[in-house]
Each structure stands twice: as structure tokens, then as C-alpha cells.
Coordinates of C-alpha atoms in Angstrom, one line a residue:
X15 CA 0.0 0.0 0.0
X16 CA 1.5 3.3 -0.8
X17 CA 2.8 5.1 1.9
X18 CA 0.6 8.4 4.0
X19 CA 0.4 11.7 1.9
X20 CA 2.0 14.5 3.5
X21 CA -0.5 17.4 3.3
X22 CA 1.7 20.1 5.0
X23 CA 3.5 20.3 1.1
X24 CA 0.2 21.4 -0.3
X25 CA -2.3 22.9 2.4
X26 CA 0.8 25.6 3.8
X27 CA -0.5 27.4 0.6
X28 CA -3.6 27.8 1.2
X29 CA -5.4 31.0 2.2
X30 CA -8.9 32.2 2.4
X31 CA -10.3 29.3 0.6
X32 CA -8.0 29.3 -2.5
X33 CA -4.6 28.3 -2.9
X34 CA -1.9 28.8 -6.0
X35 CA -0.9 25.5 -7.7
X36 CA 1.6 27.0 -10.3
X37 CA -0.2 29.4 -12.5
X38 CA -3.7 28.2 -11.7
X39 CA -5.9 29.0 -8.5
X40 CA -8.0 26.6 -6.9
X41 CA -10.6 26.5 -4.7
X42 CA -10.5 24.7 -1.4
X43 CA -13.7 22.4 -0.6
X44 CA -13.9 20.7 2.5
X45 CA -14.4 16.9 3.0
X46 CA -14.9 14.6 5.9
X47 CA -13.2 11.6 6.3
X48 CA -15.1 9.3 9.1
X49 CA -13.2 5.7 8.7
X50 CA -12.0 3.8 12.0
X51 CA -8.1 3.4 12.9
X52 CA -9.0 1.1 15.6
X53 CA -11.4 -2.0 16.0
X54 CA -12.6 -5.2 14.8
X55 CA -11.9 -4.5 11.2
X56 CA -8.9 -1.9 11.3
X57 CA -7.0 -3.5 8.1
X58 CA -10.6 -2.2 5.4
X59 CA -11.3 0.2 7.3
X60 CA -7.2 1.7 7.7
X61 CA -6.9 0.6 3.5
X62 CA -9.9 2.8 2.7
X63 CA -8.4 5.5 4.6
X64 CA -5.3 5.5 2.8
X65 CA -7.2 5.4 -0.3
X66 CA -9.0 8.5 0.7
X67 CA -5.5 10.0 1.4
X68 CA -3.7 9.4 -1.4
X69 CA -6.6 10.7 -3.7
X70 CA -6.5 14.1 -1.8
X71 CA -3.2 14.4 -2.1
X72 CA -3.3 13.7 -5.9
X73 CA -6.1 15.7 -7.0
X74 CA -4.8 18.8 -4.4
X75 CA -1.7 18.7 -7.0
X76 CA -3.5 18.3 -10.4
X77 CA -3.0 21.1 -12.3
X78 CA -5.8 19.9 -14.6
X79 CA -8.2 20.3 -11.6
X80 CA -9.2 23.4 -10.2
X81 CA -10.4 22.2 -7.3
X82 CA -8.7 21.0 -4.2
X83 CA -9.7 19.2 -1.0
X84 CA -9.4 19.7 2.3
X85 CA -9.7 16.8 5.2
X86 CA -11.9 17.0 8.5
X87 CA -11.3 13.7 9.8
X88 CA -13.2 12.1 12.6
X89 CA -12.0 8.5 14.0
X90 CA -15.0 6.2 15.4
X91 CA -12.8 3.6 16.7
X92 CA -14.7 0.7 15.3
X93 CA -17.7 1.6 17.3
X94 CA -21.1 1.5 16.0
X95 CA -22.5 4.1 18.1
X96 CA -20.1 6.7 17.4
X97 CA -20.7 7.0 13.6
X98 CA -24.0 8.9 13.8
X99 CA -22.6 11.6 16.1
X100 CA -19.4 12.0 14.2
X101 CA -20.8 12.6 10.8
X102 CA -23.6 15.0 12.7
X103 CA -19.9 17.0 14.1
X104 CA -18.3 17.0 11.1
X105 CA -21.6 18.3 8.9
X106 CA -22.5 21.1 11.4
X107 CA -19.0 21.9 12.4
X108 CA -17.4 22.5 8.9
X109 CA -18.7 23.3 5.5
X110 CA -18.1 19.8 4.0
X111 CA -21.3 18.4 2.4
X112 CA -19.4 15.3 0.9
X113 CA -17.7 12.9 3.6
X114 CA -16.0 9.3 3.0
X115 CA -16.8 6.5 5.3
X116 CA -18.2 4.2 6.8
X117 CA -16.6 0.5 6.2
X118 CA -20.0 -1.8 7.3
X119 CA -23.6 -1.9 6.1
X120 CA -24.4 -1.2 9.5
X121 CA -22.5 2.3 10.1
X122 CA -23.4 3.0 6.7
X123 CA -26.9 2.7 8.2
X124 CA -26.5 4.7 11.1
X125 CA -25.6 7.8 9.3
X126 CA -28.2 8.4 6.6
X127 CA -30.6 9.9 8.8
X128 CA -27.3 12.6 9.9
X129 CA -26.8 13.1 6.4
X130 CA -30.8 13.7 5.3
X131 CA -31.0 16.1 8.1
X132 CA -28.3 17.9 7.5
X133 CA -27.7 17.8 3.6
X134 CA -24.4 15.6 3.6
X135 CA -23.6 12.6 0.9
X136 CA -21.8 9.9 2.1
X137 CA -19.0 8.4 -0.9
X138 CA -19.2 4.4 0.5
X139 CA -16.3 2.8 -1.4
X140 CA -16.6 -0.7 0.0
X141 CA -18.8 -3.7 -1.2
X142 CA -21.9 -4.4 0.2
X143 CA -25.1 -6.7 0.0
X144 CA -27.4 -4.2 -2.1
X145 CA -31.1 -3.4 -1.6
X146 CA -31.0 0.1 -1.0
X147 CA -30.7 3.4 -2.9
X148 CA -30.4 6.5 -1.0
X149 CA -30.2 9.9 -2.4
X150 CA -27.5 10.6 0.3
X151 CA -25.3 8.1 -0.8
X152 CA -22.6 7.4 -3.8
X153 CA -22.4 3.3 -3.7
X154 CA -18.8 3.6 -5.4
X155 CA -18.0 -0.1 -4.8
X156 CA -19.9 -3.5 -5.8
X157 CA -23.4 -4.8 -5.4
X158 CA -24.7 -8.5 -5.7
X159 CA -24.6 -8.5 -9.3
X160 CA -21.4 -7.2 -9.4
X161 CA -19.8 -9.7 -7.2
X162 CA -21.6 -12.3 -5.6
X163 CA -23.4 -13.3 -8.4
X164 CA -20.4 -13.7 -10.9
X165 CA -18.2 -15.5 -8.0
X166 CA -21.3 -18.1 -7.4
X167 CA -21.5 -18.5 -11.4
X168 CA -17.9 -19.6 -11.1
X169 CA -17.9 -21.6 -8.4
X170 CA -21.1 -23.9 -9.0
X171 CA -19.7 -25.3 -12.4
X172 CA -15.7 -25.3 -11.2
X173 CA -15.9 -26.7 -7.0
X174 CA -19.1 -28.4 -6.9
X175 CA -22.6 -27.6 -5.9
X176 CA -23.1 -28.6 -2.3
X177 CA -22.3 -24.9 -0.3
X178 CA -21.6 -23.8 3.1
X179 CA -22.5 -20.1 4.1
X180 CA -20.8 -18.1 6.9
X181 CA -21.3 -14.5 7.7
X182 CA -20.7 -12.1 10.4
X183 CA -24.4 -11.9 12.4
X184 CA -25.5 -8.5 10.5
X185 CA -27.5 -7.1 7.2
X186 CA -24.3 -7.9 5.1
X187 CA -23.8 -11.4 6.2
X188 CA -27.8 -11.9 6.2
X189 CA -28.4 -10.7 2.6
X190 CA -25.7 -12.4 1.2
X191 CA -26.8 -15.6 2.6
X192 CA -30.6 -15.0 0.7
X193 CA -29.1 -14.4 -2.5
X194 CA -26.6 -17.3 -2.7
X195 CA -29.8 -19.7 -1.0
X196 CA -31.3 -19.0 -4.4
X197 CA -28.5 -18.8 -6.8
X198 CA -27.3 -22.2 -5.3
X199 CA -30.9 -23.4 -5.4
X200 CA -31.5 -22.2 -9.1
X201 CA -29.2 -24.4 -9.7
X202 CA -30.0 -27.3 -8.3
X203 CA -27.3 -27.3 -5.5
X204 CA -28.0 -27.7 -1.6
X205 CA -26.9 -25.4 1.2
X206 CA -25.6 -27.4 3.8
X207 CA -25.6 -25.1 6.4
X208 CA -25.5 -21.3 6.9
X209 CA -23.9 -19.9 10.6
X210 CA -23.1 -16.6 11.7
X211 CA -21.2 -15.2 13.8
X212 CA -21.1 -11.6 15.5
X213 CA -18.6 -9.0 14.2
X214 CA -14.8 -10.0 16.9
X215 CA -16.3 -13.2 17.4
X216 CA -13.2 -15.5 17.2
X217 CA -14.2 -18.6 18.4
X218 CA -15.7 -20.4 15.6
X219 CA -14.8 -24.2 16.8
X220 CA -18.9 -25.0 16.2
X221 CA -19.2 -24.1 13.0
X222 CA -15.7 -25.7 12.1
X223 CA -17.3 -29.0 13.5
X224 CA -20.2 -28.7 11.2
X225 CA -18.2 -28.1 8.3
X226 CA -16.0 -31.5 9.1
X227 CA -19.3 -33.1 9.2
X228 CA -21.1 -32.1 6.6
X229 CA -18.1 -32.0 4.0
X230 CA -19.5 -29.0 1.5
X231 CA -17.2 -28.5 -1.6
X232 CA -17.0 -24.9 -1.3
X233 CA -17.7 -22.2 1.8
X234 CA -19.2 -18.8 1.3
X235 CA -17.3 -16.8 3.9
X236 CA -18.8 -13.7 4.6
X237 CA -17.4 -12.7 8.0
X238 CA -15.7 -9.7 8.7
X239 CA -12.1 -8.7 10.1
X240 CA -10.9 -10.6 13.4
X241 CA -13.9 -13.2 13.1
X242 CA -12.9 -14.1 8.9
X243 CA -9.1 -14.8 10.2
X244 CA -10.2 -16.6 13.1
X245 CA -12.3 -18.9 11.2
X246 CA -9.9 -19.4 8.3
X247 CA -6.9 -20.1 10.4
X248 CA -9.5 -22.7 12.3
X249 CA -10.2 -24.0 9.4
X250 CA -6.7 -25.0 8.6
X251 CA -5.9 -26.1 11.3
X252 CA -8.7 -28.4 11.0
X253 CA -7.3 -30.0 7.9
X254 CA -4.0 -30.1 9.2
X255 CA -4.3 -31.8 12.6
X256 CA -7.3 -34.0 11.3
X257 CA -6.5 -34.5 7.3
X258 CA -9.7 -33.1 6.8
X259 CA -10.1 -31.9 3.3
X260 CA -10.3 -28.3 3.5
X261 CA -13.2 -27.3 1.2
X262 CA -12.1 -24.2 -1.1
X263 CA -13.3 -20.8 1.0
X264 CA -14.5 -17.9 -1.6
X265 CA -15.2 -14.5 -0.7
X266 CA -17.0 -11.3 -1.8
X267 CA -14.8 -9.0 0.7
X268 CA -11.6 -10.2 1.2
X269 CA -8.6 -8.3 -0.9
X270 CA -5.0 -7.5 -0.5
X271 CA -5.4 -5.3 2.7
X272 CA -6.0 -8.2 4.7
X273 CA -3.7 -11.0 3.2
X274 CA -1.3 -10.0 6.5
X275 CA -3.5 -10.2 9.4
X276 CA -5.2 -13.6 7.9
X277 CA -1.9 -15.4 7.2
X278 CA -1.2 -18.6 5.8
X279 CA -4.5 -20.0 6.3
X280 CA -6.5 -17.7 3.3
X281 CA -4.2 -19.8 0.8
X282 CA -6.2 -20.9 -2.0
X283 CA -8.8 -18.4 -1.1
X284 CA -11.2 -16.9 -4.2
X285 CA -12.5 -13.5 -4.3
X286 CA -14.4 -11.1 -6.5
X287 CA -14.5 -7.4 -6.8
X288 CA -13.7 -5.0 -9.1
X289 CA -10.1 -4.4 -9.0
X290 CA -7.1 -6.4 -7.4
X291 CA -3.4 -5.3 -7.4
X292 CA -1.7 -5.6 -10.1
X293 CA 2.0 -6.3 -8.1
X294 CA 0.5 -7.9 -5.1
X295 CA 0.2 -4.8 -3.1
X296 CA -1.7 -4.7 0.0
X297 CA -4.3 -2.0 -1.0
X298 CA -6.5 -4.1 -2.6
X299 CA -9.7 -2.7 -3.9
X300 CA -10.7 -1.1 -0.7
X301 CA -7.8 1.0 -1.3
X302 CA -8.6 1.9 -4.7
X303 CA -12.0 2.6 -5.1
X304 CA -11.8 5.0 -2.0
X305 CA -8.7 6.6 -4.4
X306 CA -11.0 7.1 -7.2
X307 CA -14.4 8.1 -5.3
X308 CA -12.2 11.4 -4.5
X309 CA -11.2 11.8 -8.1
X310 CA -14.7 11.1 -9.1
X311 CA -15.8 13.8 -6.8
X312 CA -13.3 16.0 -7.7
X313 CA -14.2 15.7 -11.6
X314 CA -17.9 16.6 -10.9
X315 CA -16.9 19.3 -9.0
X316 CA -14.3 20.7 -11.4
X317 CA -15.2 24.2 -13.1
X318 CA -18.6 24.4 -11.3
X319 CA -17.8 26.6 -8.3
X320 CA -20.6 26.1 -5.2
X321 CA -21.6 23.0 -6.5
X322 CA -20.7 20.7 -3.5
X323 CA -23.6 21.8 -2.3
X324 CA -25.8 20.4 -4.8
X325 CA -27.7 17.1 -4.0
X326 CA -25.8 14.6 -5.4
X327 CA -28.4 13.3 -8.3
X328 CA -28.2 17.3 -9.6
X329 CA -24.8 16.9 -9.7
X330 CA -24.7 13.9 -12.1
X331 CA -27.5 15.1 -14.1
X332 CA -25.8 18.6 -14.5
X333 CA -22.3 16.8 -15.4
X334 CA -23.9 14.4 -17.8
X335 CA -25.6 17.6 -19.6
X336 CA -22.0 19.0 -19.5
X337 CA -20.6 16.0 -21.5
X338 CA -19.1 14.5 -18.8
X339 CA -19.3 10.7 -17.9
X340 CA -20.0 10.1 -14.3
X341 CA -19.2 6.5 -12.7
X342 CA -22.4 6.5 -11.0
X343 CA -25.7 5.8 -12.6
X344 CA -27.5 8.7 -11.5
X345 CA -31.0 6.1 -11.3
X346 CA -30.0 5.2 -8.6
X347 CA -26.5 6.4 -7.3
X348 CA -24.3 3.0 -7.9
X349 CA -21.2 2.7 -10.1
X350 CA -20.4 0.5 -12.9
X351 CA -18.0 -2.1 -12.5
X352 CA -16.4 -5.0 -14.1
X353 CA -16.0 -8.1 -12.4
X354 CA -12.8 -9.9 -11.7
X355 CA -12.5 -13.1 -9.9
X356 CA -9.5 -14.0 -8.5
X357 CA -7.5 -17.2 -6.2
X358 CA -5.3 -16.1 -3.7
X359 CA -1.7 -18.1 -4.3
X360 CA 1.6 -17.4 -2.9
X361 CA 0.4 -14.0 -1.2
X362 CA -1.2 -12.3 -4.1
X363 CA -4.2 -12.7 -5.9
X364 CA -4.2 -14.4 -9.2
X365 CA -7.2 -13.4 -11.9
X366 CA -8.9 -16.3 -13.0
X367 CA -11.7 -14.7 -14.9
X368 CA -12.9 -11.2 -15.7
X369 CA -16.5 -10.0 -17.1
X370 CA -17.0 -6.7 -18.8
X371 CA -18.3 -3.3 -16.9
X372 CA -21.2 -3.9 -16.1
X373 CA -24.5 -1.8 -14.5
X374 CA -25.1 -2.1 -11.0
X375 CA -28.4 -3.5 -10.0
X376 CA -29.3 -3.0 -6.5
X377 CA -32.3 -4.9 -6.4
X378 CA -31.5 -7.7 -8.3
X379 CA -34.6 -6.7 -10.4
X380 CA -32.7 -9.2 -13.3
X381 CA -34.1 -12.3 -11.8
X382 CA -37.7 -11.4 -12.8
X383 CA -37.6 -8.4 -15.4
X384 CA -34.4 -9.3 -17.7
X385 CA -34.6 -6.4 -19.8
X386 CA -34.0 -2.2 -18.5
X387 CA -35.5 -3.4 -14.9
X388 CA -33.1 -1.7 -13.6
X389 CA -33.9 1.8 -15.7
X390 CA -37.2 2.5 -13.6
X391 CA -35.3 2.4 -10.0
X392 CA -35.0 5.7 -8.3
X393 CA -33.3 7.2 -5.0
X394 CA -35.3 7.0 -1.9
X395 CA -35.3 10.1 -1.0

């Protein structure tokens, strides 16, 4: 992962909201930043941080741009219940409208009512389990039918169509565990069994004992931080001390920024998402789409002073009128993405398949309306 920007280089310039970059002024627009540095899931949330970083610090020295950014960061520690008063400090206390956050569904949760009340957008850079659309949010990672979907499609007709499910004991690991029940179904596989575990759980010894048991030929694992490693190194050890055959684990949120704290146990691991390093860095895609959510923002902000004020559907419509492409479909707020599928061997992740961009589809309005379902969907608002 690249190293921390240092800001001090570009923000010592700055003076009554505009700064000199070479012959060109820019404007200085606030952002918050409300990801945790602490916690039960430090190694997303601390990669989407960086991400968010590094993209400041890029588009704050783009000539091209004539916008730059400037960070109010708040930390939540990994706590749930600070996430709501956080994003309320940082919208009432500064003038930024547009803050980057949140790593789970449920802190994402927690602050769309802060950001309805007080006019904010949250730019949510992770993936998550779909079945929402709020006008207060840019959904700049992948949906169901971005990655789950694809990664099942793989797996059914490659490992074998008897599954296990896993997931941390929340809306993520809950709606993940609906969809794959019927894409597994569909096809006329079984679900052995589907467990869950609360987010820092680490002592997943039942659910190890089931999976000995019941002997599926792939798992689902859809747990989060401390509670994925623990189960995966479990797991391995399982196979090791017991010459259990270790069923192949696949994954719709595991990348590169986690390879460290999960060790030699997510060997042979296979993921999905939209982007995976390239070198084997440990960014990963958490990383990199919190990188380009600030150039994104940056691009629709670019010649249009005041407009960070704008809700964020005006501010697609207006740059599409403008000629500009936005990433996000401004239906429903969700970026396109391709799909890449991936095994994890010898400490990097190793594509095994890719599918073209494609729309998101929150809703998973495909299964019964093939054709432009997903044209009619709009923001709740």
C-alpha cells in the first residue's frame, strides 16, 4: 500500500479558501473523512483510509483540476455508536457536504438519517449486500450483481454444488446468505448449512465442527475482520491436525489489505471485486475505489464553483448535460464495475476470470424483469 500523503507540502499554501498550484488558483472544498483506525476491522477500514489520502493528495496537486480538497477527519474507533454523532460533528462543524466513510452496512446505516438532516452525501467505497438506494449516498464499490453473483457463477460449475455459508451476524452477512440460498438453489445445489457469527467473534470451533461433518465443496465466507481470520486459520488447522479436506473458502470481501492479518490460512482463497493489485500490493480494492471516489468527486466538481452543495443526483444530471461521464448511474447512485475473480496463491491474488463493466443492479430486479429493470429504480429520497 503506498505510503501516508504529507499534506503540510500542499495545504501551507492555502489562504482564504484558495490556494496557488503553479499558474492556476484553486478552490478549497472541505471533506470529511469518518473511517476507523481502531477496532474489529482496522486493516478495510485503515486501506480505505489510505485510499481517501492518497486521492486528496493527488487531485490537491493536479493542475488539470481546479479544485482542491481539504480533510476534517473524525475517528469512530470501530464503534457503532459513534458514527452517527461523528458525521452530525463534522456536517454542522465545517462546511463539507461530501464525507468518506463508513466500512459496514451497518455504520453506513447509522448515518443516513445525519446526512438527510443535515444535507451531507456519504461516498461508501466498500462492497456491500445491495437493496438500498439513498439519495445521500454514492455506492462507489460493488453490489450483488457485481460480485456475488459472478463469483457463485464460477464456483457452482468449477468446485461443486453442495455450499456452506458463513457471515458475520448482520445485514451484510444476512443478505448475502438470501441471495446465494437461491443462486445455489437455481441451480439445483444444496446449502448445507449457513452460521453466523457476530462481528470479533473469534471462536468459531462449532461451525468448524459442522463443516467436518457435513463435508460442502465450497464455503461462502462472509465474515468480517478478526472473526474471517479466526475462522480461516480454524479451518486449517482443521485440515491439518485432522486431514480433513479443506473445502475451497471464496469470498466477496476479502482483498489485499488483509492477506497480512489472515496469514497462511487464506491460501487458495477466491475473491471477486472490481479491482485487485496488479504487483500484489496490499491496498487491494478497498484502497482503490476509496482513491477514485475522490477523483470522481473531484471531476464533478471541477469548473462548477458552489456545486458541493448540490444534491448529489443534480450533480450527475448537471455533469452528464456538461458532457461529462460520471461513474455513477444517476438512477439510482451505484457505479459501474467490471468483475474480476481472483484465487489467492503465494500471497497475491491471481485473476482467473474477468466480465465486462457492467451496471449495477441493486435490487436484483434481473431475476424477474431481464430487460431495463433496472432503468425505472430511483433514489429514496
Amino acid at each position: 500500500m503506498a505510503s501516508e500523503p504529507r499534506f503540510d507540502r500542499v495545504f501551507a499554501r492555502f489562504g482564504a479558501g484558495l490556494f496557488t498550484l503553479g499558474f492556476r488558483m484553486k478552490r478549497v472544498v472541505d471533506i470529511g473523512v469518518l473511517l476507523s483506525r481502531s477496532g474489529m476491522y482496522t486493516a478495510l477500514a485503515c486501506a480505505s483510509r489510505a485510499g481517501v489520502l492518497r486521492g486528496v493528495e493527488e487531485v490537491n496537486v493536479d493542475p488539470n483540476l481546479d479544485v482542491a480538497f481539504r480533510v476534517i477527519e473524525r475517528d469512530p474507533e470501530g464503534r457503532a455508536d459513534r458514527y452517527a454523532p461523528l458525521c452530525r460533528e463534522i456536517l454542522k462543524g465545517s462546511n463539507a457536504r461530501h464525507i468518506f466513510g463508513c466500512t459496514t452496512s451497518a455504520s453506513r446505516k447509522e448515518v443516513i438519517p445525519e446526512l438527510e438532516r443535515f444535507d451531507g452525501v456519504l461516498w461508501y467505497a466498500v462492497p456491500y449486500e445491495g437493496f438500498e438506494a439513498s439519495e445521500r449516498v454514492a455506492y462507489m464499490h460493488s453490489c450483488p450483481n457485481q460480485h456475488l453473483l459472478p463469483l457463485l457463477d464460477w464456483a457452482l460449475p468449477n468446485l461443486g454444488n453442495r455450499s456452506y455459508l458463513v457471515g458475520s451476524n448482520y445485514i451484510w452477512g444476512w443478505e448475502l446468505a438470501q441471495i446465494a440460498r437461491e443462486r445455489v438453489s437455481a441451480a439445483g445445489g444444496q446449502v448445507l448449512g449457513d452460521r453466523y457469527l457476530a462481528i470479533g467473534d473469534t471462536e468459531p470451533d462449532h461451525i468448524i465442527q459442522d463443516i467436518q461433518a457435513l463435508k460442502p465443496d465450497f464455503i461462502l465466507n462472509s465474515l468480517v475482520g478478526e472473526s474471517s481470520y479466526a475462522f480461516m486459520a480454524k479451518l486449517a488447522q482443521a485440515a491439518q491436525n485432522l486431514s480433513f479436506s479443506r473445502p475451497t473458502v471464496i469470498s466477496c470481501n476479502f482483498t489485499e489489505c488483509e492477506i497480512e492479518a489472515a496469514g497462511e490460512a487464506a491460501e487458495g482463497l477466491v475473491s471477486a471485486g472490481p479491482w485487485f493489485e496488479p504487483e500484489g500490493a496490499r491496498g487491494g480494492s478497498f484502497y482503490e475505489m476509496a482513491r477514485q471516489s475522490v477523483h470522481e468527486l473531484a471531476r464533478l466538481l471541477h469548473g462548477r464553483p458552489g456545486a458541493e452543495g448540490l444534491p448529489l443526483s443534480d450533480l450527475l444530471r448537471s455533469a452528464t448535460e456538461a458532457g461529462k461521464s460520471p461513474r455513477l448511474d444517476p438512477t439510482h447512485l451505484h457505479a459501474r464495475q467490471p468483475a474480476i475473480i481472483a484465487r489467492l496463491e503465494g500471497g497475491r491474488f491471481r485473476e482467473i476470470k474477468r466480465l465486462v463493466t457492467m451496471r449495477a443492479d441493486p435490487y436484483l430486479t434481473s431475476r424477474s424483469r431481464p430487460t431495463q429493470a433496472g432503468a425505472i429504480l430511483k433514489v429514496v429520497s
